[in-house]
Amino acid sequence: MATIARGAEAVIFLENFLGFTQVVKKIRVEKRYRVPHVDKTIRLHRTLSEARNMILAYKAGIPVPRVVDVDPYGYTIRIEYIPGETLRDLTARAIEDGDLGKVLSYYREAGIIVGKLHKIGIIHGDLSLTNFIVRSDGKLFIIDFGLSNRYNISNFELKEYLEACARDINVFLRNVEANFSNYAQELFNTFLKGYSEIVGQQAADRVVREIRRIRSLARYVVE
């Protein structure tokens, strides 16, 4: 079993498990600054929430890794390993080669994926470019639902849900701007095309307006 990542919330390993050649084993680590019973409750909730949201997404036909095993009281989840290249690295190489067009379809597909998640009430919570993986066959996957939440009602007319969707997508936009500022507008517009195909133009427009509102408040706070 090899450690492949160590974050603030969890340690991630790569291992063989029950006939699967490779699975990702994610263990949520204890936070010693928290009261022990509170820490256990938080880790249990987040482990179950991550697994549940991935299973719901998978059943809805959204390209996410399959959940292989969940040990809630061991705060552990095992997930299908998706080998491939991150959307960030793929975009960086395309820009270096002077051919941004070859990744635009992936940004549209990313928008479609996020739109499908939002349609079933799932807020991903960490839409960074490194959480989109392009497999060797060209299929795009979304990974890492560790910060995800699910709403019982996915209604874009409800202020709470609209704001949750906007904040979700704003993370994506900020990540694109931070990594590829000169190309951010084109990349994000392409993402929005895919998103609007799923949620509808009216809902997408509402989300974009809410993103603008959120970003204007952020600028005000900074000033």
Coordinates of N, CA and C in Angstrom, one line a residue:
M1 N 0.8 -1.2 0.0 CA 0.0 0.0 0.0 C 0.9 1.2 0.0
A2 N 0.7 2.1 -1.0 CA 1.5 3.3 -1.1 C 0.7 4.5 -0.8
T3 N 1.3 5.5 -0.1 CA 0.7 6.7 0.2 C 0.9 7.6 -1.1
I4 N -0.3 8.2 -1.6 CA -0.2 9.0 -2.7 C -0.5 10.5 -2.4
A5 N -1.1 10.7 -1.3 CA -1.5 12.1 -0.9 C -1.7 12.2 0.6
R6 N -1.4 13.3 1.2 CA -1.6 13.6 2.6 C -2.2 15.0 2.7
G7 N -3.5 15.1 3.0 CA -4.1 16.4 3.1 C -4.5 16.8 4.5
A8 N -5.2 17.9 4.7 CA -5.6 18.3 6.0 C -6.7 17.4 6.5
E9 N -7.5 16.9 5.7 CA -8.6 16.0 6.1 C -8.4 14.5 6.1
A10 N -7.5 14.1 5.2 CA -7.3 12.6 5.0 C -6.0 12.3 4.5
V11 N -5.6 11.0 4.7 CA -4.5 10.4 4.1 C -5.0 9.4 3.0
I12 N -4.4 9.5 1.8 CA -4.9 8.7 0.7 C -3.8 7.7 0.2
F13 N -4.2 6.4 0.1 CA -3.3 5.4 -0.3 C -3.8 4.7 -1.6
L14 N -2.9 4.0 -2.2 CA -3.2 3.2 -3.4 C -3.0 1.7 -3.0
E15 N -4.0 0.9 -3.2 CA -3.8 -0.5 -2.7 C -4.6 -1.5 -3.6
N16 N -4.3 -2.7 -3.5 CA -5.1 -3.8 -4.2 C -6.2 -4.2 -3.2
F17 N -7.4 -4.5 -3.7 CA -8.5 -4.8 -2.8 C -9.6 -5.6 -3.5
L18 N -9.8 -6.8 -3.0 CA -10.9 -7.7 -3.4 C -11.0 -7.8 -4.9
G19 N -10.0 -8.1 -5.6 CA -10.0 -8.3 -7.0 C -9.8 -7.1 -7.9
F20 N -9.9 -5.9 -7.2 CA -9.7 -4.7 -8.0 C -8.1 -4.5 -8.0
T21 N -7.6 -4.2 -9.2 CA -6.2 -4.1 -9.4 C -5.7 -3.0 -8.5
Q22 N -6.3 -1.8 -8.5 CA -5.9 -0.7 -7.7 C -7.2 0.1 -7.2
V23 N -7.2 0.4 -5.9 CA -8.2 1.3 -5.4 C -7.6 2.4 -4.6
V24 N -8.3 3.5 -4.5 CA -7.9 4.6 -3.6 C -8.5 4.3 -2.2
K25 N -7.7 4.3 -1.2 CA -8.1 4.1 0.2 C -7.9 5.5 0.9
K26 N -9.0 6.0 1.3 CA -9.0 7.4 1.9 C -9.4 7.3 3.4
I27 N -8.5 7.6 4.3 CA -8.8 7.6 5.7 C -8.8 9.0 6.3
R28 N -9.9 9.3 6.9 CA -10.0 10.7 7.5 C -9.3 10.6 8.9
V29 N -8.4 11.6 9.0 CA -7.5 11.6 10.2 C -8.1 12.4 11.3
E30 N -7.7 12.0 12.5 CA -8.1 12.6 13.8 C -7.6 14.0 13.9
K31 N -8.4 14.9 14.3 CA -8.1 16.3 14.6 C -7.9 16.5 16.1
R32 N -6.7 16.6 16.6 CA -6.5 16.6 18.0 C -7.0 17.9 18.7
Y33 N -7.1 18.9 17.9 CA -7.6 20.2 18.5 C -9.1 20.2 18.7
R34 N -9.8 19.1 18.2 CA -11.3 19.0 18.5 C -11.5 18.1 19.7
V35 N -12.7 18.4 20.3 CA -13.1 17.5 21.4 C -13.3 16.1 20.8
P36 N -12.8 15.1 21.4 CA -12.8 13.7 20.8 C -14.2 13.3 20.2
H37 N -15.2 13.4 21.0 CA -16.5 12.9 20.5 C -17.0 13.7 19.3
V38 N -16.7 15.0 19.3 CA -17.1 15.9 18.2 C -16.3 15.5 17.0
D39 N -15.0 15.3 17.1 CA -14.2 14.9 16.0 C -14.7 13.6 15.4
K40 N -15.1 12.6 16.2 CA -15.6 11.4 15.7 C -16.9 11.6 14.9
T41 N -17.7 12.4 15.4 CA -19.0 12.7 14.8 C -18.8 13.3 13.4
I42 N -17.9 14.3 13.4 CA -17.6 15.0 12.1 C -17.0 14.1 11.1
R43 N -16.0 13.3 11.5 CA -15.4 12.3 10.6 C -16.4 11.3 10.1
L44 N -17.3 10.8 11.0 CA -18.3 9.8 10.5 C -19.2 10.5 9.5
H45 N -19.7 11.7 9.8 CA -20.6 12.3 8.9 C -20.0 12.6 7.5
R46 N -18.8 13.1 7.5 CA -18.1 13.4 6.2 C -17.8 12.1 5.4
T47 N -17.5 11.0 6.1 CA -17.2 9.8 5.4 C -18.5 9.3 4.8
L48 N -19.6 9.3 5.5 CA -20.8 8.8 5.0 C -21.3 9.7 3.9
S49 N -21.2 11.0 4.1 CA -21.7 12.0 3.1 C -20.9 11.8 1.8
E50 N -19.6 11.7 1.8 CA -18.8 11.5 0.6 C -19.2 10.3 -0.1
A51 N -19.3 9.1 0.6 CA -19.7 7.9 -0.1 C -21.1 8.0 -0.7
R52 N -22.1 8.5 0.1 CA -23.4 8.6 -0.4 C -23.5 9.5 -1.6
N53 N -22.9 10.6 -1.6 CA -23.0 11.5 -2.8 C -22.3 10.9 -4.0
M54 N -21.2 10.2 -3.8 CA -20.6 9.5 -5.0 C -21.5 8.4 -5.6
I55 N -22.1 7.7 -4.7 CA -23.0 6.6 -5.1 C -24.2 7.2 -5.9
L56 N -24.8 8.2 -5.3 CA -25.9 8.9 -6.0 C -25.5 9.4 -7.4
A57 N -24.3 10.0 -7.5 CA -23.8 10.5 -8.7 C -23.6 9.4 -9.7
Y58 N -23.0 8.3 -9.3 CA -22.7 7.2 -10.1 C -24.0 6.6 -10.7
K59 N -25.0 6.4 -9.8 CA -26.3 5.9 -10.2 C -27.0 6.8 -11.2
A60 N -26.7 8.1 -11.2 CA -27.3 9.1 -12.1 C -26.5 9.1 -13.4
G61 N -25.5 8.3 -13.6 CA -24.8 8.2 -14.8 C -23.7 9.3 -14.9
I62 N -23.3 9.9 -13.8 CA -22.3 10.9 -13.8 C -20.9 10.2 -13.7
P63 N -19.9 10.6 -14.5 CA -18.6 9.9 -14.5 C -17.8 10.2 -13.2
V64 N -18.1 9.4 -12.2 CA -17.3 9.5 -10.9 C -16.7 8.1 -10.7
P65 N -15.7 8.0 -9.9 CA -15.2 6.6 -9.5 C -16.2 5.9 -8.7
R66 N -16.2 4.5 -8.9 CA -17.1 3.7 -8.1 C -16.7 3.6 -6.7
V67 N -17.6 3.6 -5.8 CA -17.3 3.4 -4.4 C -17.2 1.9 -4.2
V68 N -16.1 1.4 -3.7 CA -15.9 -0.1 -3.6 C -16.2 -0.6 -2.2
D69 N -15.9 0.3 -1.2 CA -16.1 -0.2 0.2 C -16.1 1.0 1.1
V70 N -17.0 1.0 2.2 CA -17.1 2.0 3.2 C -17.0 1.4 4.5
D71 N -16.1 1.9 5.4 CA -16.0 1.6 6.8 C -16.2 2.8 7.6
P72 N -17.5 3.2 7.9 CA -17.8 4.5 8.5 C -17.1 4.7 9.8
Y73 N -17.0 3.6 10.7 CA -16.4 3.8 12.0 C -14.9 3.7 12.0
G74 N -14.4 3.3 10.8 CA -12.9 3.4 10.6 C -12.6 4.6 9.8
Y75 N -13.7 5.4 9.5 CA -13.6 6.7 8.8 C -12.8 6.5 7.4
T76 N -13.1 5.4 6.8 CA -12.4 4.9 5.6 C -13.4 4.7 4.5
I77 N -12.9 5.1 3.3 CA -13.7 4.8 2.1 C -12.7 4.3 1.0
R78 N -13.1 3.3 0.3 CA -12.3 2.8 -0.8 C -13.0 3.1 -2.1
I79 N -12.3 3.6 -3.1 CA -12.8 4.1 -4.3 C -12.0 3.6 -5.5
E80 N -12.7 3.4 -6.6 CA -12.0 3.0 -7.8 C -11.0 4.0 -8.2
Y81 N -9.8 3.5 -8.5 CA -8.7 4.4 -9.0 C -8.8 4.8 -10.4
I82 N -8.8 6.1 -10.7 CA -8.9 6.5 -12.1 C -7.6 7.1 -12.6
P83 N -6.8 6.3 -13.3 CA -5.5 6.8 -13.8 C -5.7 7.8 -14.9
G84 N -4.9 8.9 -14.9 CA -5.1 9.8 -16.0 C -4.4 11.1 -15.7
E85 N -4.7 12.2 -16.4 CA -4.1 13.5 -16.3 C -5.1 14.5 -15.8
T86 N -4.7 15.4 -14.9 CA -5.6 16.4 -14.5 C -5.9 17.4 -15.6
L87 N -7.1 18.0 -15.4 CA -7.5 19.0 -16.4 C -6.5 20.2 -16.4
R88 N -6.0 20.5 -15.2 CA -5.0 21.6 -15.1 C -3.8 21.3 -15.9
D89 N -3.2 20.1 -15.7 CA -2.0 19.7 -16.5 C -2.3 19.6 -18.0
L90 N -3.4 19.1 -18.3 CA -3.7 19.0 -19.7 C -3.9 20.4 -20.4
T91 N -4.5 21.3 -19.7 CA -4.7 22.7 -20.2 C -3.3 23.4 -20.3
A92 N -2.5 23.2 -19.3 CA -1.1 23.8 -19.3 C -0.3 23.3 -20.5
R93 N -0.4 22.1 -20.8 CA 0.3 21.5 -22.0 C -0.3 22.1 -23.3
A94 N -1.6 22.2 -23.4 CA -2.3 22.7 -24.6 C -1.9 24.1 -24.8
I95 N -1.8 24.9 -23.8 CA -1.4 26.3 -23.9 C 0.1 26.4 -24.4
E96 N 0.9 25.6 -23.8 CA 2.3 25.5 -24.2 C 2.5 25.1 -25.6
D97 N 1.6 24.3 -26.1 CA 1.7 23.8 -27.5 C 1.0 24.8 -28.4
G98 N 0.3 25.8 -27.9 CA -0.4 26.8 -28.7 C -1.7 26.3 -29.3
D99 N -2.3 25.4 -28.6 CA -3.5 24.8 -29.1 C -4.6 24.6 -28.0
L100 N -5.1 25.7 -27.6 CA -6.1 25.7 -26.5 C -7.4 24.9 -26.9
G101 N -7.6 24.9 -28.2 CA -8.8 24.3 -28.7 C -9.0 22.8 -28.4
K102 N -7.8 22.1 -28.2 CA -7.9 20.7 -28.0 C -8.4 20.3 -26.5
V103 N -8.5 21.3 -25.7 CA -9.0 21.0 -24.3 C -10.4 21.7 -24.1
L104 N -10.9 22.5 -25.0 CA -12.2 23.2 -24.8 C -13.3 22.2 -24.6
S105 N -13.3 21.1 -25.3 CA -14.4 20.1 -25.2 C -14.4 19.5 -23.8
Y106 N -13.3 19.5 -23.1 CA -13.3 19.0 -21.7 C -13.9 20.0 -20.8
Y107 N -13.7 21.3 -21.1 CA -14.4 22.3 -20.2 C -15.9 22.3 -20.4
R108 N -16.3 22.1 -21.6 CA -17.8 21.9 -21.9 C -18.3 20.7 -21.1
E109 N -17.5 19.6 -21.2 CA -17.9 18.4 -20.5 C -17.9 18.6 -19.0
A110 N -16.9 19.4 -18.5 CA -16.9 19.7 -17.0 C -18.2 20.4 -16.6
G111 N -18.6 21.3 -17.5 CA -19.9 22.0 -17.2 C -21.1 21.1 -17.2
I112 N -21.1 20.2 -18.1 CA -22.2 19.2 -18.1 C -22.2 18.3 -16.9
I113 N -21.0 17.9 -16.4 CA -20.9 17.1 -15.2 C -21.4 17.9 -14.0
V114 N -21.0 19.1 -13.8 CA -21.4 19.9 -12.7 C -22.9 20.2 -12.8
G115 N -23.4 20.5 -14.0 CA -24.8 20.7 -14.2 C -25.6 19.5 -13.7
K116 N -25.2 18.3 -14.0 CA -25.8 17.1 -13.6 C -25.8 16.9 -12.1
L117 N -24.7 17.2 -11.5 CA -24.6 17.2 -10.1 C -25.6 18.1 -9.4
H118 N -25.6 19.4 -9.9 CA -26.5 20.4 -9.3 C -28.0 20.0 -9.6
K119 N -28.3 19.3 -10.7 CA -29.7 18.9 -11.0 C -30.2 17.9 -10.0
I120 N -29.3 17.1 -9.4 CA -29.7 16.1 -8.4 C -29.4 16.6 -7.0
G121 N -29.1 17.8 -6.8 CA -28.9 18.4 -5.5 C -27.5 18.2 -4.8
I122 N -26.5 17.8 -5.6 CA -25.2 17.6 -5.1 C -24.3 18.8 -5.3
I123 N -23.8 19.4 -4.3 CA -22.8 20.5 -4.4 C -21.4 19.9 -4.1
H124 N -20.5 19.9 -5.1 CA -19.2 19.2 -5.0 C -18.4 19.8 -3.9
G125 N -18.2 21.1 -3.8 CA -17.5 21.8 -2.7 C -16.0 22.0 -3.0
D126 N -15.5 21.4 -4.1 CA -14.0 21.6 -4.4 C -13.8 21.4 -5.8
L127 N -14.4 22.3 -6.6 CA -14.3 22.2 -8.1 C -13.0 22.8 -8.6
S128 N -11.9 22.2 -8.2 CA -10.6 22.6 -8.7 C -10.3 21.8 -10.0
L129 N -9.4 22.4 -10.8 CA -9.0 21.7 -12.0 C -8.3 20.3 -11.8
T130 N -7.7 20.2 -10.6 CA -7.1 18.9 -10.3 C -8.1 17.8 -9.9
N131 N -9.3 18.2 -9.7 CA -10.3 17.2 -9.4 C -11.1 16.8 -10.6
F132 N -10.7 17.2 -11.8 CA -11.2 16.6 -13.0 C -10.0 15.8 -13.7
I133 N -10.3 14.5 -13.9 CA -9.3 13.6 -14.5 C -9.7 13.2 -15.8
V134 N -8.7 13.3 -16.8 CA -9.0 12.8 -18.1 C -8.3 11.4 -18.3
R135 N -9.1 10.4 -18.4 CA -8.5 9.0 -18.5 C -7.8 8.8 -19.9
S136 N -7.1 7.8 -20.0 CA -6.3 7.6 -21.2 C -7.2 7.4 -22.5
D137 N -8.4 7.0 -22.3 CA -9.4 6.9 -23.4 C -10.1 8.2 -23.7
G138 N -9.7 9.3 -23.0 CA -10.3 10.6 -23.3 C -11.5 10.9 -22.5
K139 N -12.0 10.0 -21.6 CA -13.2 10.3 -20.8 C -12.8 11.1 -19.6
L140 N -13.7 12.1 -19.3 CA -13.5 13.0 -18.2 C -14.2 12.5 -17.0
F141 N -13.5 12.5 -15.8 CA -14.1 12.1 -14.5 C -14.0 13.2 -13.6
I142 N -14.9 13.3 -12.6 CA -14.8 14.2 -11.5 C -14.6 13.4 -10.2
I143 N -13.6 13.8 -9.4 CA -13.2 13.0 -8.2 C -13.3 13.9 -7.0
D144 N -13.0 13.3 -5.8 CA -12.9 13.9 -4.5 C -14.1 14.7 -4.1
F145 N -15.0 13.9 -3.5 CA -16.3 14.4 -3.0 C -16.2 14.7 -1.4
G146 N -15.0 14.8 -0.9 CA -14.8 15.0 0.5 C -15.5 16.2 1.1
L147 N -15.7 17.2 0.3 CA -16.4 18.4 0.9 C -17.8 18.6 0.3
S148 N -18.3 17.6 -0.3 CA -19.6 17.7 -0.9 C -20.8 17.7 0.1
N149 N -21.9 18.3 -0.4 CA -23.1 18.3 0.4 C -24.3 18.0 -0.6
R150 N -25.4 17.6 0.0 CA -26.5 17.3 -0.8 C -27.7 18.0 -0.3
Y151 N -28.5 18.6 -1.2 CA -29.7 19.3 -0.8 C -30.9 18.5 -1.3
N152 N -31.9 18.4 -0.4 CA -33.1 17.6 -0.8 C -33.9 18.2 -1.9
I153 N -33.8 19.5 -2.1 CA -34.5 20.2 -3.2 C -33.5 20.9 -4.0
S154 N -33.4 20.5 -5.3 CA -32.5 21.2 -6.2 C -33.3 22.2 -7.1
N155 N -33.7 23.3 -6.4 CA -34.5 24.3 -7.1 C -33.7 25.6 -7.2
F156 N -33.4 26.0 -8.4 CA -32.6 27.2 -8.7 C -33.3 28.5 -8.3
E157 N -34.6 28.4 -8.0 CA -35.3 29.6 -7.6 C -35.2 29.8 -6.1
L158 N -34.7 28.8 -5.4 CA -34.5 28.9 -3.9 C -33.2 29.6 -3.7
K159 N -33.2 30.7 -2.9 CA -32.0 31.5 -2.7 C -30.9 30.7 -2.1
E160 N -31.2 29.8 -1.1 CA -30.1 29.0 -0.5 C -29.4 28.1 -1.5
Y161 N -30.2 27.4 -2.3 CA -29.6 26.5 -3.3 C -28.9 27.2 -4.4
L162 N -29.5 28.3 -4.9 CA -28.9 29.1 -5.9 C -27.5 29.6 -5.4
E163 N -27.4 30.1 -4.2 CA -26.1 30.5 -3.7 C -25.1 29.4 -3.5
A164 N -25.6 28.2 -3.1 CA -24.7 27.1 -3.0 C -24.1 26.7 -4.4
C165 N -25.0 26.7 -5.4 CA -24.5 26.4 -6.8 C -23.5 27.4 -7.2
A166 N -23.8 28.7 -7.0 CA -22.9 29.8 -7.4 C -21.6 29.7 -6.7
R167 N -21.6 29.4 -5.4 CA -20.3 29.3 -4.7 C -19.5 28.1 -5.2
D168 N -20.2 27.0 -5.5 CA -19.5 25.9 -6.1 C -18.8 26.2 -7.4
I169 N -19.5 26.9 -8.3 CA -18.9 27.2 -9.6 C -17.9 28.3 -9.5
N170 N -18.1 29.2 -8.5 CA -17.1 30.3 -8.3 C -15.7 29.7 -7.9
V171 N -15.7 28.6 -7.2 CA -14.4 27.9 -6.9 C -13.8 27.5 -8.2
F172 N -14.6 26.9 -9.1 CA -14.0 26.5 -10.4 C -13.4 27.8 -11.1
L173 N -14.2 28.8 -11.2 CA -13.8 30.0 -11.9 C -12.5 30.6 -11.3
R174 N -12.4 30.7 -10.0 CA -11.2 31.2 -9.3 C -10.0 30.3 -9.6
N175 N -10.2 29.0 -9.7 CA -9.1 28.1 -10.0 C -8.6 28.3 -11.4
V176 N -9.6 28.5 -12.3 CA -9.2 28.7 -13.7 C -8.4 30.1 -13.8
E177 N -8.9 31.1 -13.1 CA -8.3 32.4 -13.2 C -6.9 32.3 -12.6
A178 N -6.7 31.6 -11.5 CA -5.4 31.5 -10.8 C -4.4 30.7 -11.7
N179 N -4.8 29.8 -12.4 CA -3.9 29.0 -13.2 C -3.7 29.5 -14.6
F180 N -4.8 30.0 -15.2 CA -4.7 30.4 -16.7 C -5.4 31.7 -16.9
S181 N -4.9 32.8 -16.2 CA -5.6 34.1 -16.2 C -5.9 34.6 -17.7
N182 N -4.9 34.4 -18.6 CA -5.1 35.0 -19.9 C -6.1 34.2 -20.8
Y183 N -6.5 33.1 -20.3 CA -7.5 32.2 -21.1 C -8.7 32.0 -20.3
A184 N -8.8 32.6 -19.1 CA -9.9 32.2 -18.2 C -11.3 32.4 -18.7
Q185 N -11.5 33.6 -19.4 CA -12.8 33.9 -19.9 C -13.3 32.9 -20.9
E186 N -12.4 32.5 -21.9 CA -12.8 31.5 -22.9 C -13.1 30.2 -22.3
L187 N -12.3 29.8 -21.3 CA -12.4 28.5 -20.7 C -13.7 28.4 -19.9
F188 N -14.0 29.5 -19.1 CA -15.2 29.5 -18.3 C -16.4 29.6 -19.1
N189 N -16.4 30.4 -20.2 CA -17.6 30.5 -21.1 C -17.9 29.1 -21.7
T190 N -16.9 28.4 -22.0 CA -17.1 27.0 -22.5 C -17.7 26.1 -21.5
F191 N -17.2 26.2 -20.3 CA -17.8 25.5 -19.1 C -19.3 25.8 -19.0
L192 N -19.6 27.1 -19.0 CA -21.0 27.6 -18.9 C -21.9 27.0 -20.0
K193 N -21.4 26.9 -21.2 CA -22.2 26.3 -22.3 C -22.6 24.9 -21.9
G194 N -21.7 24.1 -21.4 CA -22.1 22.7 -21.0 C -23.0 22.7 -19.8
Y195 N -22.8 23.6 -18.9 CA -23.6 23.7 -17.7 C -25.1 24.1 -18.0
S196 N -25.2 25.1 -18.9 CA -26.6 25.5 -19.3 C -27.3 24.5 -20.1
E197 N -26.6 23.6 -20.8 CA -27.2 22.5 -21.6 C -28.0 21.6 -20.6
I198 N -27.5 21.5 -19.4 CA -28.2 20.6 -18.4 C -29.2 21.3 -17.6
V199 N -28.8 22.4 -17.0 CA -29.8 23.1 -16.0 C -30.7 24.0 -16.7
G200 N -30.5 24.3 -18.0 CA -31.3 25.3 -18.7 C -30.7 26.7 -18.7
Q201 N -30.9 27.5 -19.7 CA -30.3 28.8 -19.8 C -30.8 29.7 -18.7
Q202 N -32.1 29.6 -18.3 CA -32.6 30.5 -17.3 C -31.9 30.3 -15.9
A203 N -31.8 29.0 -15.5 CA -31.1 28.7 -14.3 C -29.7 29.0 -14.3
A204 N -29.0 28.8 -15.5 CA -27.6 29.1 -15.6 C -27.4 30.6 -15.5
D205 N -28.3 31.4 -16.1 CA -28.2 32.9 -15.9 C -28.3 33.3 -14.5
R206 N -29.2 32.7 -13.8 CA -29.4 33.0 -12.3 C -28.1 32.7 -11.6
V207 N -27.5 31.6 -11.8 CA -26.3 31.2 -11.2 C -25.2 32.2 -11.5
V208 N -25.0 32.6 -12.7 CA -24.0 33.6 -13.1 C -24.2 34.9 -12.4
R209 N -25.5 35.3 -12.3 CA -25.7 36.6 -11.6 C -25.4 36.5 -10.1
E210 N -25.6 35.3 -9.6 CA -25.3 35.1 -8.1 C -23.8 35.1 -7.9
I211 N -23.1 34.5 -8.9 CA -21.6 34.5 -8.8 C -21.1 35.9 -8.8
R212 N -21.6 36.8 -9.7 CA -21.2 38.2 -9.8 C -21.5 38.9 -8.5
R213 N -22.6 38.6 -7.9 CA -23.0 39.2 -6.6 C -22.0 38.8 -5.5
I214 N -21.6 37.5 -5.5 CA -20.7 37.0 -4.5 C -19.3 37.6 -4.6
R215 N -18.9 37.7 -5.9 CA -17.6 38.3 -6.2 C -17.5 39.8 -5.9
S216 N -18.6 40.5 -6.1 CA -18.7 41.9 -5.7 C -18.6 42.1 -4.2
L217 N -19.2 41.2 -3.5 CA -19.1 41.3 -2.0 C -17.7 41.0 -1.5
A218 N -17.1 40.0 -2.2 CA -15.7 39.7 -1.8 C -14.7 40.9 -2.1
R219 N -14.9 41.6 -3.2 CA -14.1 42.7 -3.5 C -14.3 43.8 -2.5
Y220 N -15.6 44.0 -2.1 CA -15.9 45.0 -1.1 C -15.2 44.7 0.3
V221 N -15.2 43.4 0.7 CA -14.6 43.0 1.9 C -13.1 43.3 1.9
V222 N -12.4 42.9 0.7 CA -11.0 43.1 0.5 C -10.6 44.6 0.6
E223 N -11.5 45.4 0.0 CA -11.2 46.9 0.0 C -11.4 47.5 1.4

